[in-house]
Each structure stands twice: as structure tokens, then as C-alpha cells.
Coordinates of C-alpha atoms in Angstrom, one line a residue:
M21 CA 91.2 99.0 144.5
S22 CA 94.5 98.7 142.6
E23 CA 92.5 98.9 139.3
L24 CA 91.7 102.5 140.1
I25 CA 95.3 103.5 140.8
D26 CA 97.6 104.7 138.0
N27 CA 101.1 104.5 139.5
R28 CA 102.9 105.6 136.3
S29 CA 105.5 108.2 137.1
K30 CA 104.8 111.7 135.7
K31 CA 108.2 113.2 134.8
P32 CA 108.5 116.7 133.6
Y33 CA 108.2 117.2 129.8
D34 CA 111.1 119.4 128.7
K35 CA 109.9 120.5 125.3
E36 CA 113.0 122.5 124.6
K37 CA 115.3 119.5 125.2
L38 CA 112.9 117.3 123.1
E39 CA 113.3 119.7 120.1
K40 CA 117.1 119.6 120.4
L41 CA 117.1 115.8 120.6
K42 CA 114.9 115.7 117.5
E43 CA 117.5 117.9 115.8
V44 CA 120.2 115.4 116.7
I45 CA 118.4 112.6 114.9
K46 CA 117.4 114.8 112.0
E47 CA 121.1 115.8 111.4
L48 CA 122.1 112.1 111.5
H49 CA 119.4 111.4 109.0
E50 CA 120.8 114.1 106.8
G51 CA 124.2 112.5 106.8
K52 CA 126.1 114.0 109.7
T53 CA 128.6 111.8 111.5
V54 CA 128.2 110.5 115.1
D55 CA 131.3 112.5 116.2
E56 CA 129.9 115.7 114.6
V57 CA 126.6 115.4 116.3
K58 CA 128.1 114.5 119.7
A59 CA 130.4 117.6 119.5
K60 CA 127.5 119.9 118.7
F61 CA 125.0 118.6 121.1
A62 CA 127.2 117.4 124.0
D63 CA 125.2 119.5 126.5
V64 CA 121.9 118.1 125.3
L65 CA 123.0 114.5 125.3
E66 CA 124.3 114.7 128.9
G67 CA 121.7 113.2 131.2
T68 CA 119.4 112.0 128.4
S69 CA 117.0 109.4 129.8
P70 CA 115.2 106.5 128.0
L71 CA 111.9 108.4 128.4
D72 CA 113.5 111.4 126.6
I73 CA 114.4 109.1 123.7
S74 CA 111.0 107.5 123.7
R75 CA 109.2 110.9 123.5
M76 CA 111.7 112.1 120.8
E77 CA 111.0 109.1 118.6
V78 CA 107.2 109.5 119.0
E79 CA 107.5 113.2 117.9
L80 CA 109.7 112.2 114.9
V81 CA 107.0 109.8 113.7
K82 CA 104.4 112.6 114.2
D83 CA 106.7 114.9 112.1
G84 CA 106.4 112.3 109.3
L85 CA 109.7 110.4 109.6
P86 CA 108.8 106.8 108.7
I87 CA 109.3 104.1 111.3
E88 CA 111.6 102.3 108.8
E89 CA 113.9 105.3 108.7
I90 CA 114.2 105.5 112.5
Q91 CA 114.8 101.7 112.5
N92 CA 117.6 102.1 109.9
L93 CA 119.2 104.7 112.1
C94 CA 118.7 102.7 115.2
D95 CA 122.4 101.6 115.5
V96 CA 123.6 105.2 115.0
H97 CA 121.1 106.4 117.7
A98 CA 122.6 103.9 120.1
E99 CA 126.1 105.0 119.4
V100 CA 125.1 108.7 119.9
F101 CA 123.3 108.1 123.2
K102 CA 125.8 105.5 124.6
G103 CA 127.2 106.8 127.8
S104 CA 124.7 109.6 128.1
I105 CA 121.7 107.6 129.3
E106 CA 121.3 107.9 133.0
E107 CA 121.5 104.7 135.1
I108 CA 118.1 103.7 136.5
H109 CA 117.9 100.9 139.1
H110 CA 114.5 99.8 140.2
A111 CA 112.7 96.5 140.4
D112 CA 115.2 95.0 137.9
E113 CA 117.4 94.4 140.9
V114 CA 114.9 92.0 142.4
P115 CA 115.5 88.3 141.4
G116 CA 112.5 86.9 139.6
H117 CA 111.2 90.3 138.3
P118 CA 110.6 90.1 134.5
V119 CA 113.3 92.7 133.8
Y120 CA 115.8 91.0 136.1
T121 CA 115.3 87.8 134.2
L122 CA 115.6 89.6 130.9
R123 CA 118.9 91.1 132.0
Q124 CA 120.2 87.7 133.2
E125 CA 119.3 86.3 129.7
N126 CA 121.2 89.2 128.1
M127 CA 124.3 88.4 130.1
A128 CA 124.1 84.7 129.2
L129 CA 123.6 85.5 125.5
T130 CA 126.4 88.1 125.5
N131 CA 128.7 85.4 126.9
I132 CA 127.8 83.0 124.1
M133 CA 128.1 85.7 121.4
E134 CA 131.3 87.4 122.6
E135 CA 133.2 84.4 124.0
L136 CA 131.9 81.0 122.9
I137 CA 131.1 81.8 119.3
P138 CA 134.3 83.7 118.5
E139 CA 136.4 80.8 120.0
D140 CA 134.5 78.2 117.9
L141 CA 134.5 80.4 114.8
E142 CA 138.3 80.7 115.0
K143 CA 138.6 76.9 115.2
F144 CA 136.3 76.6 112.2
M145 CA 138.3 79.2 110.2
E146 CA 141.4 77.2 110.8
N147 CA 139.8 73.8 110.1
D148 CA 136.3 73.6 108.6
S149 CA 135.8 70.0 109.6
D150 CA 132.4 68.6 110.3
D151 CA 133.0 68.6 114.0
N152 CA 133.9 72.3 114.0
R153 CA 131.0 73.1 111.8
F154 CA 128.5 71.2 113.9
K155 CA 129.9 72.9 117.0
L156 CA 129.1 76.3 115.4
I157 CA 125.6 75.0 114.5
E158 CA 125.1 74.2 118.2
D159 CA 126.2 77.7 119.1
I160 CA 123.7 79.2 116.6
N161 CA 120.9 77.0 118.0
L162 CA 121.7 78.4 121.4
I163 CA 121.4 82.0 120.4
W164 CA 118.2 81.3 118.5
D165 CA 116.7 81.0 122.0
I166 CA 116.8 84.8 121.7
D167 CA 113.5 84.4 119.8
K168 CA 111.8 83.6 123.2
H169 CA 113.4 86.7 124.8
Y170 CA 112.2 88.9 122.0
S171 CA 108.8 87.4 122.0
R172 CA 108.3 88.1 125.7
K173 CA 109.2 91.8 125.3
E174 CA 107.1 92.1 122.1
N175 CA 104.0 90.3 123.3
L176 CA 104.1 91.2 127.0
I177 CA 105.9 94.5 127.5
F178 CA 105.3 96.4 124.3
P179 CA 101.4 96.3 124.6
Y180 CA 101.7 98.2 127.9
L181 CA 104.1 100.7 126.5
E182 CA 101.8 101.3 123.6
K183 CA 98.8 101.6 126.1
A184 CA 100.8 104.4 127.8
G185 CA 101.3 106.2 124.5
I186 CA 104.9 105.0 123.8
T187 CA 104.4 103.6 120.3
A188 CA 107.5 104.5 118.2
P189 CA 110.2 102.7 120.2
P190 CA 108.4 99.3 120.3
Q191 CA 107.7 99.5 116.6
V192 CA 111.4 100.4 115.8
M193 CA 112.7 97.7 118.2
W194 CA 110.4 95.0 116.9
G195 CA 111.6 95.7 113.4
V196 CA 115.2 95.3 114.4
D197 CA 114.3 92.1 116.4
D198 CA 113.0 90.6 113.1
E199 CA 116.2 91.6 111.3
I200 CA 118.2 89.8 113.9
R201 CA 116.0 86.7 113.7
E202 CA 116.5 86.6 109.9
K203 CA 120.3 87.1 110.3
I204 CA 120.5 84.2 112.8
K205 CA 118.6 82.0 110.3
A206 CA 120.9 83.1 107.5
A207 CA 124.0 82.2 109.5
K208 CA 122.6 78.7 110.4
K209 CA 121.6 78.2 106.7
Q210 CA 125.2 78.9 105.6
L211 CA 126.5 76.3 108.1
V212 CA 123.9 73.6 107.4
E213 CA 124.3 74.0 103.6
Y214 CA 128.1 74.7 103.8
S215 CA 129.9 74.5 100.5
G216 CA 133.4 75.6 101.4
N217 CA 133.1 79.4 101.7
K218 CA 134.4 80.0 105.2
E219 CA 134.5 83.8 104.8
L220 CA 130.8 83.9 104.0
V221 CA 130.0 81.8 107.1
K222 CA 132.0 84.2 109.2
E223 CA 130.3 87.2 107.6
K224 CA 126.8 85.8 108.3
I225 CA 127.6 84.9 111.9
L226 CA 129.2 88.2 112.7
A227 CA 126.3 90.1 111.1
A228 CA 123.9 88.3 113.4
T229 CA 125.9 88.4 116.7
E230 CA 127.0 92.0 116.3
Q231 CA 123.5 93.3 115.8
A232 CA 122.1 91.1 118.6
V233 CA 124.8 92.5 121.0
D234 CA 123.8 96.0 120.0
M235 CA 120.2 95.2 120.7
I236 CA 121.2 94.0 124.2
F237 CA 122.7 97.4 124.9
K238 CA 119.5 99.1 123.7
E239 CA 117.4 96.9 125.9
D240 CA 119.5 97.3 129.0
S241 CA 120.0 101.0 128.7
I242 CA 116.8 102.2 126.9
L243 CA 113.9 99.7 126.9
F244 CA 114.1 98.3 130.4
P245 CA 114.5 101.6 132.2
M246 CA 111.7 103.1 130.1
A247 CA 109.5 100.1 130.9
L248 CA 110.3 100.2 134.6
D249 CA 109.4 103.9 134.5
T250 CA 106.1 103.2 132.7
L251 CA 104.4 100.0 133.7
T252 CA 102.3 99.7 136.8
E253 CA 102.8 97.0 139.4
D254 CA 99.7 95.1 138.2
E255 CA 101.0 95.2 134.7
W256 CA 104.4 93.8 135.7
I257 CA 102.5 91.0 137.5
K258 CA 100.8 90.2 134.2
V259 CA 104.1 90.2 132.4
Y260 CA 105.5 87.9 134.9
E261 CA 102.5 85.5 134.8
G262 CA 102.7 85.4 131.0
S263 CA 106.4 84.9 130.7
E264 CA 106.5 81.1 131.3
E265 CA 103.9 80.6 128.6
I266 CA 106.3 81.9 126.0
G267 CA 109.5 80.5 127.5
Y268 CA 112.9 81.7 128.6
A269 CA 116.2 82.1 126.6
V270 CA 119.3 80.1 127.4
I271 CA 118.8 80.1 131.2
P272 CA 115.7 79.7 133.4
P273 CA 114.8 82.4 136.1
Q274 CA 117.0 82.0 139.2
K275 CA 114.0 82.1 141.4
E276 CA 110.3 83.0 141.5
W277 CA 109.4 86.6 141.9
E278 CA 108.0 87.3 145.3
L279 CA 105.1 89.5 144.3
K280 CA 104.3 92.5 146.6
R281 CA 100.7 91.6 146.5
V282 CA 98.1 89.5 144.7
N283 CA 97.1 90.6 141.3
V284 CA 93.5 91.7 141.9
L285 CA 93.1 92.3 138.1
K286 CA 93.7 88.7 137.3
K287 CA 90.9 87.6 134.9
E288 CA 88.5 84.9 135.6
E289 CA 89.4 83.5 132.1
E290 CA 92.8 82.5 133.6
D291 CA 91.1 79.7 135.5
K292 CA 89.3 78.6 132.3
G293 CA 92.6 78.2 130.4
I294 CA 92.8 81.6 128.7
T295 CA 95.7 83.8 129.8
D296 CA 95.9 87.6 130.0
S297 CA 98.3 87.6 127.1
G298 CA 95.9 85.7 124.8
F299 CA 97.3 82.2 125.0
V300 CA 95.3 79.0 125.4
K301 CA 96.6 76.7 128.1
F302 CA 96.6 72.9 127.6
E303 CA 98.0 70.1 129.8
T304 CA 100.7 69.5 127.2
G305 CA 101.5 73.0 126.0
I306 CA 100.4 76.5 125.2
L307 CA 99.3 78.0 121.9
S308 CA 98.1 81.4 120.9
S309 CA 94.6 81.5 119.4
K310 CA 96.2 82.3 116.1
E311 CA 98.5 79.3 116.2
L312 CA 95.7 77.0 117.2
E313 CA 93.5 78.3 114.3
L314 CA 96.3 77.9 111.8
M315 CA 97.2 74.4 113.1
L316 CA 93.6 73.2 112.7
N317 CA 93.3 74.8 109.2
H318 CA 96.5 73.0 108.1
I319 CA 95.6 69.5 109.3
P320 CA 94.4 67.6 106.2
G321 CA 90.6 67.4 106.1
D322 CA 87.7 69.3 107.6
F323 CA 86.8 69.6 111.3
T324 CA 83.5 70.6 112.7
F325 CA 82.7 70.7 116.4
V326 CA 79.2 70.4 117.9
D327 CA 78.9 71.0 121.6
K328 CA 76.9 68.8 124.1
D329 CA 73.7 70.8 123.4
N330 CA 74.0 70.0 119.7
I331 CA 75.0 73.6 118.8
V332 CA 77.6 74.0 116.0
K333 CA 80.5 75.9 117.6
Y334 CA 83.4 75.7 115.1
F335 CA 84.6 74.5 111.7
S336 CA 88.0 74.6 110.2
Q337 CA 88.9 76.4 107.0
G338 CA 91.4 74.3 105.2
K339 CA 92.4 74.9 101.6
E340 CA 90.2 72.2 100.1
R341 CA 86.9 71.6 101.9
I342 CA 84.9 68.4 101.1
F343 CA 81.5 69.8 102.1
A344 CA 80.7 73.5 102.0
R345 CA 80.5 75.4 105.3
T346 CA 79.5 79.0 105.9
K347 CA 79.7 81.0 109.1
A348 CA 75.9 81.1 109.1
I349 CA 75.9 77.6 110.7
I350 CA 77.7 78.8 113.8
G351 CA 75.1 78.7 116.6
R352 CA 72.6 76.5 114.8
T353 CA 71.6 73.1 116.0
V354 CA 73.4 70.4 114.1
E355 CA 70.2 68.7 112.9
N356 CA 69.3 71.9 111.0
C357 CA 72.7 71.9 109.2
H358 CA 72.1 68.7 107.4
P359 CA 69.6 67.8 104.6
P360 CA 66.5 66.0 105.9
K361 CA 67.6 62.7 104.4
S362 CA 70.7 62.5 106.6
A363 CA 69.6 64.6 109.6
H364 CA 68.2 61.5 111.4
I365 CA 71.5 59.7 111.0
V366 CA 73.4 62.5 112.6
E367 CA 70.9 62.7 115.4
A368 CA 71.2 58.9 116.1
I369 CA 75.0 59.2 116.2
V370 CA 74.9 62.0 118.7
N371 CA 72.3 60.2 120.9
D372 CA 74.5 57.1 120.9
F373 CA 77.5 59.2 122.0
K374 CA 75.5 60.9 124.7
A375 CA 74.3 57.5 126.0
G376 CA 77.8 56.1 126.0
K377 CA 76.9 53.4 123.5
K378 CA 79.6 54.5 121.0
E379 CA 82.8 56.4 120.9
S380 CA 83.1 56.8 117.2
E381 CA 81.3 56.2 113.9
S382 CA 82.7 56.2 110.3
F383 CA 81.3 56.3 106.8
W384 CA 83.0 56.4 103.4
I385 CA 81.7 57.3 100.0
Q386 CA 82.9 57.7 96.5
M387 CA 82.6 61.3 95.2
G388 CA 84.0 61.4 91.6
E389 CA 87.8 60.9 92.0
K390 CA 87.6 61.5 95.7
F391 CA 87.1 58.7 98.2
V392 CA 85.8 60.5 101.2
L393 CA 86.1 59.2 104.8
I394 CA 83.6 60.8 107.3
Q395 CA 84.4 60.2 110.9
Y396 CA 82.5 61.2 114.1
F397 CA 84.1 61.1 117.5
A398 CA 82.6 61.5 121.0
V399 CA 84.5 64.2 122.9
R400 CA 84.6 63.6 126.6
D401 CA 86.4 65.3 129.5
K402 CA 88.7 63.4 131.9
D403 CA 85.7 62.3 134.0
G404 CA 84.0 60.8 131.0
Q405 CA 81.4 63.5 130.7
F406 CA 80.1 64.1 127.1
M407 CA 81.3 67.5 125.9
G408 CA 80.4 67.3 122.2
T409 CA 80.9 65.7 118.8
L410 CA 83.9 66.1 116.5
E411 CA 83.4 65.5 112.8
H412 CA 86.4 64.9 110.5
T413 CA 86.0 64.6 106.8
M414 CA 89.0 63.8 104.5
D415 CA 89.6 62.7 100.9
I416 CA 91.7 59.5 101.4
A417 CA 92.0 58.6 97.8
P418 CA 95.7 59.6 97.8
L419 CA 96.3 57.4 100.9
R420 CA 94.6 54.4 99.3
A421 CA 96.9 54.8 96.3
L422 CA 100.0 54.4 98.3
D423 CA 102.2 51.4 97.6
G424 CA 105.6 50.1 98.7
E425 CA 107.7 52.4 100.9
K426 CA 109.0 56.0 100.9
R427 CA 112.1 56.5 103.0
L428 CA 113.6 59.6 101.3
M429 CA 112.6 63.2 101.4
S430 CA 111.0 64.6 98.3
E431 CA 113.1 67.0 96.1

């Protein structure tokens, strides 16, 4: 019956305090300094909780302050509230819990950014040898793992916060996450394409690491307590189950989370390869449906899949199709999707596949300047059972024109 239980905490809603907190941010927005605001609102800031900040940001958005403005002031917000946010210790103290793992990652990332990188950066500033440059590149590659950390909170935790009506903080934080991602990429680019400007390298690295460390503070003191105060046990179980699909940053979880009970809300689709967080599971990896669609659309040529009952289930939408396809063909029998003069050929191919007489069949035709290869493949499961037919069509004229060798990357 857990699906009928809403175990979110219902904390008192102090409207007077909320209005004063909004005034804090509005004065910052108007140009007041952090010290000025702290002095004026010391009594309000004392005991401020992450939930207070969440509610305040939601109200600011309702008042018309753009998300981008809140995002631009995010670092200032953190400085104002630093030291005033009450400590909250819940399930994040339990090894294996998603928040416990996120905190462990934050500690590991902090160690890299505050100890390892400064040490290696100092060596590089003294001697910009390739060895010292490559060591910094390795360090940047390590902290790029933060992308998995951010992806887990964005794709697994944020949806439940938004479901609970907490919309502004996730939007603000996601925007800052993307800024950090871009700064890490910019730092690596300066190192990979290094042209002798050591100061610029240092500037880019510090810009990335300083903002990433600030985000760690915001997560540890605002996001995680707010999430622990908001998500239900069933929701945390879903977050836990979806985490491995996205991956972990720098260090793996110390141990599995000993769930208090079985997740009775677990969807039947999970067993069919579809996860609660929208990922498609394969034996060799995991992709979101969007990634899978884009991947198929970017592979050269056209794909069409017909299931074991001769029903057209899917076709790719690459930039240059050989034969026209419309969504109207989805759900139709494959014989009805071909002109009468070729329908009997398609039917014969599929029958041979079903009977196990063939595994593939190919045709090639000249179409103006295009030399089109049309291939059909029998799709079978691991037990050899026929599951459908895959058609792949591609203009191979450019491939036929290849000669000699190409060993260098194009300009």
C-alpha cells in the first residue's frame, strides 16, 4: 500500500520569514553587498533551512524574477546563507543511500580540485613541459567525471523535487551545472591546444574548479537536505535503482544500499528492459530513448524494422533518405508499404527468414548518381527465434569511389 502513502514532511510555512528572505535576495539583486545584507538580516538568516531557500526562490520566480537572474546571483546567495543553514542528518548517513554516495563523490572531487590540481598546476606554471601538461589533462579528465554526478541529480532527483512543487532551485542549479561543464571543457581545450600562455591555462582551470567547489557546498548544504526532506522512500529507491545506469563520479559506492523494503512501485517495464528513469537497458550498455533515436538517425543510410508479424514498427529519419517514408506506414503490414511489382519479393524474403532458409539478402541499383545498396537482415533472439526483419538502404557511391589509403584526419 506504499503507493497510497505520502510520507513527505509538512513543515510550517512561515510567510513572514519568507518575505524577509525574498527581500534579502532583492537587495542583493539591486547591488547591495553581502556584508550589508548579512548585517541587516542577521536575525532572519539564522536558522534558515534549505526548504526556506527553496520556497523563497519559487516565490521570486512567481514575482517575475527570471531564472537566469537567480542563477547569476547563485554564488552570492551561497555566500549569504553559508553558515546559516541548519545541519540536517538523515538517510545520507547510511552507506549506499544515493545522497551518501553523492556526498562521498563530493569529497573525492574536492580532494582532486583543492589538493591534486593546485599541486600539478604549480608544477606546470614553473615548467610547462609536456609531462606536466599531460598530468593536468589527466586531472581535468578526472573532474569531468562530475558530469555523471550532475546527470544523476538532474535526471533522478530533480524530477521528484519538481513533482513536489520545488521547481526554481532545480532550474537554477541545472543552469550552473551546465556552466561548470563548459568551463571544464574550456580548461581542457586550453591544455590540449596549448600555445604557451600559462596564465590563460591557470585562469581557465581556476574558473572551473572554483565554481565546481562552490556547487559542492550548495549541494551538501542546500540540495541534499532539501531532497531528503522532500522525497519519499519509494522515490529514493527509484533514484538508487537508476543511479548505476548513469554511472558514478571518481569513486564507486562503498556498498549496496540495504533497502528498508522492496519497492512495490517498481514497474513491470523494468523487467522488459525499460527503467523508471526512461533508459533502455542492453547487455552491453544503457541508452536513453533520445540517445538511441539520435544514434540511429546519425548512422549513414535508412533503417526500417518490421516485426515478426510483418508489421512496420520503426524507421529512422536521417538527413538524406533514399526512399520516402512517412509516419503513416507505422502499423501497416510490410506488403502494403511496397508497390505491387516488388511486394512479392519482400514477401518471399520475409518468408525465407521465418523459415530459417536465409539470414540476409542484398540488392543494388543505380539511381542517377547514387549507387544504392539495399540489405535485409533476419533479426533473431538469443534462442534463434525470428523477431523481425531489418532493412538498411544506403548510397554507397562514395565508398565505391575510394582509392588508396587515408591515414590523416581531415582539416
